[in-house]
Every structure is written in C-alpha cells, then in structure tokens.
C-alpha positions as a LaTeX table, in Angstrom:
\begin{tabular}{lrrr}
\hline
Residue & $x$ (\AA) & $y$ (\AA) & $z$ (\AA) \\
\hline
Unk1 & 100.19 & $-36.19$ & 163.51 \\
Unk2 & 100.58 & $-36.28$ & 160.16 \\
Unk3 & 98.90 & $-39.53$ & 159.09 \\
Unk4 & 95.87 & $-38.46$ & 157.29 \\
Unk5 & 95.34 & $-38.63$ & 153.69 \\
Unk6 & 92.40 & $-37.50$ & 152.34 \\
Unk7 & 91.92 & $-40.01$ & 149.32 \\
Unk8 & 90.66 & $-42.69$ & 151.82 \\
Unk9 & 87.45 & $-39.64$ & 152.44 \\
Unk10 & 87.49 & $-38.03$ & 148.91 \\
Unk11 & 84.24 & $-37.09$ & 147.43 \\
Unk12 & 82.10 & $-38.54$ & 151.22 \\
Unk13 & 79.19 & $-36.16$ & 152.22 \\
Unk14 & 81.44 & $-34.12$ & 154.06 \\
Unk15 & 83.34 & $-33.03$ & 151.11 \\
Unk16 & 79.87 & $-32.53$ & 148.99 \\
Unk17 & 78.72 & $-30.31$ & 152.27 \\
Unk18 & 82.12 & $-28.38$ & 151.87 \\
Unk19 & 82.36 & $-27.68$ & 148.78 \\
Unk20 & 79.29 & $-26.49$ & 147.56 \\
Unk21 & 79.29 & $-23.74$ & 150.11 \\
Unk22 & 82.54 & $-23.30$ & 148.86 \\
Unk23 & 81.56 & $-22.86$ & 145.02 \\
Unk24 & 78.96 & $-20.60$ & 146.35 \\
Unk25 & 81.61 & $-18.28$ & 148.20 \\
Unk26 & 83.50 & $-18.18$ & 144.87 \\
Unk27 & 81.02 & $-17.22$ & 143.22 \\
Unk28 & 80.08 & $-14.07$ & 144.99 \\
Unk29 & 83.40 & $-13.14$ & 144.99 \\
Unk30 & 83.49 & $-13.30$ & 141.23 \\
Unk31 & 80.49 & $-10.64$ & 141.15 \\
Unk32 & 82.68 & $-7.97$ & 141.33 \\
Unk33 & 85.35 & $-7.05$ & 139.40 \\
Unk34 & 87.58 & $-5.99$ & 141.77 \\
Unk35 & 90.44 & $-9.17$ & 142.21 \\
Unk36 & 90.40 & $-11.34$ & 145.65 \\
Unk37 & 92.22 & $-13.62$ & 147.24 \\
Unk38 & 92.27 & $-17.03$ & 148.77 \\
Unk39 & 94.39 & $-18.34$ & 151.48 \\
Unk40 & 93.67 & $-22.38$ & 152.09 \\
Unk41 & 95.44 & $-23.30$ & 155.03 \\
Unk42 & 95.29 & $-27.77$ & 154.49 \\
Unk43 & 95.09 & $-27.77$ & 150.80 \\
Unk44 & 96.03 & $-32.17$ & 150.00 \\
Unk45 & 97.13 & $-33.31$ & 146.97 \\
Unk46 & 94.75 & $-31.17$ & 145.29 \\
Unk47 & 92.40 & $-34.37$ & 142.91 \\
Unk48 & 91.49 & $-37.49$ & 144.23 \\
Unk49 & 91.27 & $-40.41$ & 141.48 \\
Unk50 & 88.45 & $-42.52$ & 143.02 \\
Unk51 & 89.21 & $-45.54$ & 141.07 \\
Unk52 & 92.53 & $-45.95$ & 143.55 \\
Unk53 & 92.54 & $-48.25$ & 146.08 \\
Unk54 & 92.10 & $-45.40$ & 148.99 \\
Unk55 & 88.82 & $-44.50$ & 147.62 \\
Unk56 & 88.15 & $-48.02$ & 146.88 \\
Unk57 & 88.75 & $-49.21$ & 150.09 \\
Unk58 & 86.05 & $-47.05$ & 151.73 \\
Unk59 & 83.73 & $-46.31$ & 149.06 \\
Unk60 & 82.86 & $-43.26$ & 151.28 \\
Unk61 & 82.40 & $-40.84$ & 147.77 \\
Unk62 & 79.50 & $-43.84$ & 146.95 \\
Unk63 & 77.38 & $-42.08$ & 149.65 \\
Unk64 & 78.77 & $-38.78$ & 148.84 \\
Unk65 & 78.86 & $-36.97$ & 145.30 \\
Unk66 & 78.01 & $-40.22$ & 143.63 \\
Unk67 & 74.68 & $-40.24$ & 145.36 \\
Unk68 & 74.38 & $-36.56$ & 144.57 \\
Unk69 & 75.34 & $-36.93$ & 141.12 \\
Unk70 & 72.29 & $-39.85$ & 140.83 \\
Unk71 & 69.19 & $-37.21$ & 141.67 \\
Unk72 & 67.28 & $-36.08$ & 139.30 \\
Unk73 & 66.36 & $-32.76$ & 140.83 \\
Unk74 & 68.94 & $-30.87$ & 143.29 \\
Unk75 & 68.82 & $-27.64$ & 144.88 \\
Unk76 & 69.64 & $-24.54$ & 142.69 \\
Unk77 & 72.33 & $-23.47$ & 144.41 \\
Unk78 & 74.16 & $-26.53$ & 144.02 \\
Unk79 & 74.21 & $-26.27$ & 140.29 \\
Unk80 & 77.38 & $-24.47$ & 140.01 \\
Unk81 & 78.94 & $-27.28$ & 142.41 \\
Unk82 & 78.08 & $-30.04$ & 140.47 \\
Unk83 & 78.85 & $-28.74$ & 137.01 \\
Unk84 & 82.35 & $-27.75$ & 138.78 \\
Unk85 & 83.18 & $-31.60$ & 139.34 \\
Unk86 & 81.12 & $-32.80$ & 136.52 \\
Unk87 & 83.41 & $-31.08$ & 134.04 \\
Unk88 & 86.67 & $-31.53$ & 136.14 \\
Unk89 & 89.60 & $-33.59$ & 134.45 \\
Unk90 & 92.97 & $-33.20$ & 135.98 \\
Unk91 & 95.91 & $-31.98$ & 133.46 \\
Unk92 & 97.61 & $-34.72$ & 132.07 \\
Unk93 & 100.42 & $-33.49$ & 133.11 \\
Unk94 & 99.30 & $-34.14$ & 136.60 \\
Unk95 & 99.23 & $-38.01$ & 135.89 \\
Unk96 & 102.21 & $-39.67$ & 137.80 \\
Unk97 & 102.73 & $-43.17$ & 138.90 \\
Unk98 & 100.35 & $-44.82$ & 140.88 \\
Unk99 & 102.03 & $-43.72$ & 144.55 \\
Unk100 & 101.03 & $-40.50$ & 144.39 \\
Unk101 & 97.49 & $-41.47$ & 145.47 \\
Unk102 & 98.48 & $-44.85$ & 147.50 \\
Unk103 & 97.65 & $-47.46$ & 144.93 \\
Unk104 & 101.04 & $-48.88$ & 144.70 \\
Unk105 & 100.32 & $-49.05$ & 141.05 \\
Unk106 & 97.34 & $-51.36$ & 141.42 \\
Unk107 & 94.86 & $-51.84$ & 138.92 \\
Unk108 & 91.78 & $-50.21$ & 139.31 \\
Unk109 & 88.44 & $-51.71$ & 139.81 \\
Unk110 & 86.52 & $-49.41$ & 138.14 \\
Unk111 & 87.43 & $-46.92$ & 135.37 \\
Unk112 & 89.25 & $-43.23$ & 136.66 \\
Unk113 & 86.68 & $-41.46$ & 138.45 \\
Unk114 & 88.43 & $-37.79$ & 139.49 \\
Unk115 & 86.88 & $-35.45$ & 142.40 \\
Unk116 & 88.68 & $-31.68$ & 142.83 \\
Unk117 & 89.77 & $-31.32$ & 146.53 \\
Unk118 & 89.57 & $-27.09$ & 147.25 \\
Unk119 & 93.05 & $-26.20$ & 145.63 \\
Unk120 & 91.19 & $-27.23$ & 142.31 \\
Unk121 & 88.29 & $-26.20$ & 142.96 \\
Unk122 & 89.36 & $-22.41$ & 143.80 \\
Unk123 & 91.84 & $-22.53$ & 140.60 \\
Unk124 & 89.09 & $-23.29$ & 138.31 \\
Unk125 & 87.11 & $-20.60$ & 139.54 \\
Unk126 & 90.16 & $-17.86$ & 139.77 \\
Unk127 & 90.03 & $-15.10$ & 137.07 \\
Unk128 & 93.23 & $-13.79$ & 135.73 \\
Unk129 & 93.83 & $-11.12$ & 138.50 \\
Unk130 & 93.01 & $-13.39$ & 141.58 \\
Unk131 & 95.11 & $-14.86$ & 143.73 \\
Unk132 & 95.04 & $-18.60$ & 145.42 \\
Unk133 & 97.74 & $-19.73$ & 148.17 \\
Unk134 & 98.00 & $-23.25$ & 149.14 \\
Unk135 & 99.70 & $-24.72$ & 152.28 \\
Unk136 & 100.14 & $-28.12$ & 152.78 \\
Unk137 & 102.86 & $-29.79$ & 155.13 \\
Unk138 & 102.14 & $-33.56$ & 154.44 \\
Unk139 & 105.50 & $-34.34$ & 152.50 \\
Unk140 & 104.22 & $-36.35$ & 150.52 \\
Unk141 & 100.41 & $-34.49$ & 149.71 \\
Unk142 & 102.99 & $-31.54$ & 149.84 \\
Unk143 & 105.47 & $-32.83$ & 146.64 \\
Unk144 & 101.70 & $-34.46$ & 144.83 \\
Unk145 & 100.15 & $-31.13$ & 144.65 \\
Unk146 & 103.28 & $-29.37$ & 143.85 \\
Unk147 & 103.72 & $-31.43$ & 140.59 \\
Unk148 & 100.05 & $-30.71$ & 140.07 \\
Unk149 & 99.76 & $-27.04$ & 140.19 \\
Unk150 & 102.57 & $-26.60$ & 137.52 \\
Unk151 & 103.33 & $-23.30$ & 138.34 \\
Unk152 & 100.49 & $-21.30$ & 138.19 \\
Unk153 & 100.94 & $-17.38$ & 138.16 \\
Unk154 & 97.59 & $-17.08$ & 140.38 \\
Unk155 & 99.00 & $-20.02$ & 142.87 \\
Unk156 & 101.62 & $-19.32$ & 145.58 \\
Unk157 & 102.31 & $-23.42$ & 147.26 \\
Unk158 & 103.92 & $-23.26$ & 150.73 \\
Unk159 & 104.94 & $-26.72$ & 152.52 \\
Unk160 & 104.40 & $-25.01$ & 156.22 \\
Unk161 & 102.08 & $-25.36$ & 159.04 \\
Unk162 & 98.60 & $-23.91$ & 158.03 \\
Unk163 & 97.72 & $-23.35$ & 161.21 \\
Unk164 & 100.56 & $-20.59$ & 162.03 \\
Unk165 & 100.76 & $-19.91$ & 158.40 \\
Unk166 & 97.81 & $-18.13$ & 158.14 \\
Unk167 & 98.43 & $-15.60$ & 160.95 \\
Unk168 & 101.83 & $-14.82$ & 159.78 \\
Unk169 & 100.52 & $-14.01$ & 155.87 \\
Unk170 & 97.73 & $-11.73$ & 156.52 \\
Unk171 & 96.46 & $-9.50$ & 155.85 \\
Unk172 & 97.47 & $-10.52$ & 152.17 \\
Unk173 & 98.15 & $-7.55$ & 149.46 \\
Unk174 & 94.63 & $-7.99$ & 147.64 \\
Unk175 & 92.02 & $-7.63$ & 150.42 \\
Unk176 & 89.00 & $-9.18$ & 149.58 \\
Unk177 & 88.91 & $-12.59$ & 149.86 \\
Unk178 & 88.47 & $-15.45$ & 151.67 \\
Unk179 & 90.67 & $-18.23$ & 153.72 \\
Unk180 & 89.76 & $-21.82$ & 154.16 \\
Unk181 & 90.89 & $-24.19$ & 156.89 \\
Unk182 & 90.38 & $-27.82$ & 156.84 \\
Unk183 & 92.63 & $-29.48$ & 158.66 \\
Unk184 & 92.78 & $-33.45$ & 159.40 \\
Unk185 & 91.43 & $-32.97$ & 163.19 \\
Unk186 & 94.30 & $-36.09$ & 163.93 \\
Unk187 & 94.17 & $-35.02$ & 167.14 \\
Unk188 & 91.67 & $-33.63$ & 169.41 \\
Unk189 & 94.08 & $-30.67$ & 170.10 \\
Unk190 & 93.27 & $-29.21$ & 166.36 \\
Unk191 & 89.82 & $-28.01$ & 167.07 \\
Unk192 & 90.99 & $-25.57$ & 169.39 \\
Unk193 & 94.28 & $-24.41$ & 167.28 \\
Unk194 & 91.99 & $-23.99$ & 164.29 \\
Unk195 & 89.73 & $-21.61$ & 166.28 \\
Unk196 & 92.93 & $-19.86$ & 167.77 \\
Unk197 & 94.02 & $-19.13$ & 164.25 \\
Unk198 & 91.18 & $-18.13$ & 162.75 \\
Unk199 & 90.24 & $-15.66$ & 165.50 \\
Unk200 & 94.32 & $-13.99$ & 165.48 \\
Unk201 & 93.59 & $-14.02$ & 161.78 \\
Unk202 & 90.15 & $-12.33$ & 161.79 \\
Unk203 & 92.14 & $-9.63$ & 164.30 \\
Unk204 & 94.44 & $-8.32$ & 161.29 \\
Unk205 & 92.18 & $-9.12$ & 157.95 \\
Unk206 & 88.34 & $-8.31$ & 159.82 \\
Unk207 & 86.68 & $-8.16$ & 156.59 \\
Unk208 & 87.75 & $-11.43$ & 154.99 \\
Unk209 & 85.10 & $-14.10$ & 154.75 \\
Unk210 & 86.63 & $-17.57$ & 157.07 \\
Unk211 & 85.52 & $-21.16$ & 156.39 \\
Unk212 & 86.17 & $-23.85$ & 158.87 \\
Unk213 & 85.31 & $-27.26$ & 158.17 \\
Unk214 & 85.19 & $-29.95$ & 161.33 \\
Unk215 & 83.88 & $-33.28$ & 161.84 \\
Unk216 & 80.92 & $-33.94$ & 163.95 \\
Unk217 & 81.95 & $-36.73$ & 166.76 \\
Unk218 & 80.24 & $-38.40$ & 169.42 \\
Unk219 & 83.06 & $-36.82$ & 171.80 \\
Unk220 & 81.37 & $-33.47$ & 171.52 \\
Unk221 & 84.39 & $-31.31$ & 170.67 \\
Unk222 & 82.65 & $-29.41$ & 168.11 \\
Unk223 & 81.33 & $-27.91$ & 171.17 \\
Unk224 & 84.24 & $-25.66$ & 171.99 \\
Unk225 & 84.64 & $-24.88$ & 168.57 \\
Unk226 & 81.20 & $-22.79$ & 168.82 \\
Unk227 & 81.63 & $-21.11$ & 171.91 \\
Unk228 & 84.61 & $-19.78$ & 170.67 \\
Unk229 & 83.57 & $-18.57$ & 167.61 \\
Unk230 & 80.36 & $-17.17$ & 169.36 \\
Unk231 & 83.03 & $-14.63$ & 170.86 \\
Unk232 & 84.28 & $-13.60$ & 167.36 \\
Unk233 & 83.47 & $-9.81$ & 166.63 \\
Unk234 & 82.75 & $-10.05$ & 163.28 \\
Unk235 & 80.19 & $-7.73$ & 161.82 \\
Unk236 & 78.96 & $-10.02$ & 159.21 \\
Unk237 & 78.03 & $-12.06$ & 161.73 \\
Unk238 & 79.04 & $-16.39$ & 162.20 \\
Unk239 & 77.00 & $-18.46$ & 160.68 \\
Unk240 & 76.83 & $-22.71$ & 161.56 \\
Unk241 & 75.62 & $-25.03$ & 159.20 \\
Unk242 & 76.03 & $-28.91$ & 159.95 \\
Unk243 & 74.61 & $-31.92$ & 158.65 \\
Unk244 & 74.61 & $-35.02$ & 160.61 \\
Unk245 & 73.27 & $-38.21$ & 161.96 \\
Unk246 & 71.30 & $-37.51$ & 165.17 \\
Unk247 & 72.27 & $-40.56$ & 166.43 \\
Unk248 & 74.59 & $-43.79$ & 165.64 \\
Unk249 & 78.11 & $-43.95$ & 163.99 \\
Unk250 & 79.94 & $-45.84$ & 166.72 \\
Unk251 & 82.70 & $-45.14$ & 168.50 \\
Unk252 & 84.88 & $-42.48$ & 166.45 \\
Unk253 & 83.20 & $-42.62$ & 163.26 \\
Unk254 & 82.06 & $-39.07$ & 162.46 \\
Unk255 & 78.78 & $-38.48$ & 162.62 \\
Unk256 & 78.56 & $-35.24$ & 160.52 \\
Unk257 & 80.09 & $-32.61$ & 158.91 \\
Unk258 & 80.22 & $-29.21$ & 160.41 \\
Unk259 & 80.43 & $-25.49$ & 158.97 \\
Unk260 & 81.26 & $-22.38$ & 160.71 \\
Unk261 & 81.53 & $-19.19$ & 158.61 \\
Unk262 & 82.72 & $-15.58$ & 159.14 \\
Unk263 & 81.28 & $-12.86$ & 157.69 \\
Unk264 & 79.22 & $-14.70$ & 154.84 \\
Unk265 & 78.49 & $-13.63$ & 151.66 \\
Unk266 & 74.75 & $-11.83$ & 151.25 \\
Unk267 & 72.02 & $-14.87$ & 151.01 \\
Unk268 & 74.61 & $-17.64$ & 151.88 \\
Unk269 & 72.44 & $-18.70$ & 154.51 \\
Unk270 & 69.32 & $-19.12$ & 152.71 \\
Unk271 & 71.53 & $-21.17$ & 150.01 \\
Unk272 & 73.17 & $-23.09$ & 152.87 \\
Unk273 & 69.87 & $-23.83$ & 154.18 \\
Unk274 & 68.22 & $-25.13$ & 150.93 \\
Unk275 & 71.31 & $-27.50$ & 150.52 \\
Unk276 & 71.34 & $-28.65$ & 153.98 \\
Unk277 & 67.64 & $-29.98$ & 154.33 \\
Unk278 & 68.43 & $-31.71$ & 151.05 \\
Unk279 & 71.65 & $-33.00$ & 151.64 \\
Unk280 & 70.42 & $-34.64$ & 155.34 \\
Unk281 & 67.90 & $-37.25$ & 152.93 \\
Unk282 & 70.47 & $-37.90$ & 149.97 \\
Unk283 & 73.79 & $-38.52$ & 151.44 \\
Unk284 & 74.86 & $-42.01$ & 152.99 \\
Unk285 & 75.03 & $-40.47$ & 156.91 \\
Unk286 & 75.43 & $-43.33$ & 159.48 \\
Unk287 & 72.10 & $-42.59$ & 161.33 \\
Unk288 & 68.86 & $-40.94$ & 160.43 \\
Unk289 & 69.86 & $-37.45$ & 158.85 \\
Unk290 & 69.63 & $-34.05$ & 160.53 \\
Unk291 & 70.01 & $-30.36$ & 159.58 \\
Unk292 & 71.12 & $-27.77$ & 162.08 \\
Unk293 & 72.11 & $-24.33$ & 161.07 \\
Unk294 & 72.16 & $-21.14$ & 162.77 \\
Unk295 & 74.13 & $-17.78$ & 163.42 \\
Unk296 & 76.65 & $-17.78$ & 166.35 \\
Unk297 & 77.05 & $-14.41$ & 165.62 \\
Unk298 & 74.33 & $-12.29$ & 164.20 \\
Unk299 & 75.32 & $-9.78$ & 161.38 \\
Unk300 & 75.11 & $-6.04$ & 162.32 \\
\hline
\end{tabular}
C-alpha cells in the first residue's frame, strides 16, 4: 500500500492538469492580504529530477509539461503555471545522492531536468504570513522531502496518514485556505476514503476551498467519487473538471486525469475550462482527447 512513487509519473498530463489549477487557486488566495493556509494531505518528495532513471523509464513528463512547454501559444491562465516550473531550481542544498529519487546513482541520459511536485509549488507561492503543511507517510518520500524543506518557518512536515490527518488538524488557526489531496489511488479502496475525508473535513472548515485529484480508469471508480461529492453542502458549489481519452488505454492504464473542487475560487471555472479544451489536443493522452467539466454542486 505504500508502493507508489511519484518520479516514475512526474511532470505526465496529469500533473500539468493539477497543477495549473493549482497555481490558479494560489493565486486568488494571494489577492488578499489577509494570510491563508494550506493543508496537502500526499505531499512526495516534493521535486522530481527528470533526468533520473524513474522519469526516464516512462518518459510520461515527454507527453506532459514537455509538450506544454513546446507551444507557442497557451492559454492565459496557464501563464503563471508555466513560469512557476520554468523558473524552478531546487536548493542546492536539496541535492543528495542519487537514491533519493531511485537512480541508484546512475548516470543520466539527458542533462537535470527538475519539475516542482505541490509542496514546491505552494512554497514558492507562500508570502511571509502564510502557512503550508505537508503530510507524507512514504518513509522514504517522507525523510526526501524532509531534507528538502530545510526548515521552513511557513512549512509544518508530518510523516502521518493524510487521509485521517486532515480531519484531525482542522479547522487550522488561519482560516482561509485551501487543502489538497492526492493520494496514490494503490488501491481501489482510496477513492472512497479520500471522499470520506474530505466531506468530515468540509463538516468542521465549510469555507475552505478542497482539491481532489484522481485518475480516470476504465474500472469506472471515479464514479462513486462524484456521487458522493454531489451530496457535499457546500455553498460555493463542486465543480468537475477532467481530461481524458474517450476511449483506449488498456487494461489499468489511466485514461485521464480527474478534478473535483469545493467551493472554487470566483472565475476558476471559466479558467479551468479554457485550459481543459486546450490541454485535451496538446498532451500525450492514450486515446483521442476529451474535455468534460461541470458543477456537481451548483454555487448558491
């Protein structure tokens, strides 16, 4: 159950689909001046060097923000995404040896090529009064991204179970904010314990804004995720956003990525909509590409 790493997948379309809406969740947070904080329930080792012979090995980030990175005209609203990992170089302090991300010390094939997983991407966009915690239970992601973070003031690292974590921590002492669970889906059973969480969370912290990232499979489990999220009362309303291939893959390959959102920022889903129909024709999806996006939950 805990057999996923995430530098095999670093940088795919899944993390470009992700992220961005991430970025963009930041960033109306940052529009006040008020602080806010961020709770990320499966945070990883935090970078991804996609040089190392994970990344190598699937080339999934090829398809993902390497394709993105090639066009010559992208959406607006993913600007601020791609001049976040554009400009991203980890610490040097953050350099180990070559087991932190599985290489074994291996050389590289191609020169260090770094993508921010969220814990990076939410420090470089905290301001000095915001607040970022980070669970991870991985032992070994856990003790990667510890040596990584170098105790930041604004960053609170836990090594527990994300999943129970977050119910037990909020509501946290700064109120706004927003909490982000990605977990590894290892087993089938982690599509309905997400959902469980986030709703006991939403039942003590109503007003925070919750992202849940899931994989789209043939199995159909995604499913369950949206009827339960349909019965979230959340007065900004649930809004679904998934790109995918609407057909092929095989077998357990994923065939998309998958967004469900609580209470969204103002406009999110007009920004989420412009990247999505893009997105579906630039990505490397294993089937012809599809956009679906829609609220669950309609905003009072």
């Amino acid at each position: 159950m805990l057999s996923y790493l995430h530098g095999f997948h670093a940088g795919n379309f899944a993390d470009v689909h992700k992220h961005s809406a991430l970025v963009l969740i930041l960033a109306h947070l940052q529009k006040k001046a008020k602080p806010f904080s961020v709770i990320d329930t499966h945070a990883g080792a935090g970078w991804y060097d996609l040089s190392s012979v994970q990344a190598q090995k699937t080339g999934e980030w090829q398809g993902g923000i390497a394709a993105v990175q090639r066009e010559a005209q992208v959406p607006l609203a993913m600007v601020p995404y791609l001049d976040l990992i554009d400009d991203f170089i980890p610490d040097n302090r953050g350099f180990g040896a070559g087991s932190e991300d599985g290489s074994n010390g291996d050389e590289p094939s191609v020169p260090p090529l770094y993508y921010p997983g969220s814990p990076f991407i939410v420090q470089k966009m905290l301001r000095e009064d915001d607040h970022l915690t980070v669970m991870e239970l991985h032992p070994r992601e856990y003790e990667t991204l510890d040596r990584r973070l170098y105790h930041d003031r604004r960053v609170t690292l836990q090594k527990r179970d994300g999943y129970e974590g977050l119910v037990a921590m909020v509501p946290p002492a700064i109120r706004r904010g927003l909490v982000l669970m990605d977990p590894s889906y290892d087993v089938k059973q982690d599509y309905v314990r997400a959902a469980r969480s986030i709703i006991a969370a939403h039942r003590r912290w109503a007003t925070a804004t919750y992202m849940l990232w899931y994989p789209i499979l043939e199995d159909g489990f995604d499913l369950e995720l949206h009827d339960m999220f349909s019965q979230i009362p959340a007065t900004g309303g649930v809004l679904c956003s998934e790109i995918a291939a609407s057909h092929g893959g095989g077998k357990g390959r994923m065939l998309g990525s998958g967004l469900l959102i609580v209470n969204p920022p103002y406009q999110l889903d007009e920004q989420l909509a412009n990247i999505g129909d893009w997105l579906r024709d630039v990505v490397d999806l294993p089937g012809p590409g599809v956009h679906f996006q829609d609220w669950l939950v309609k905003a009072q």
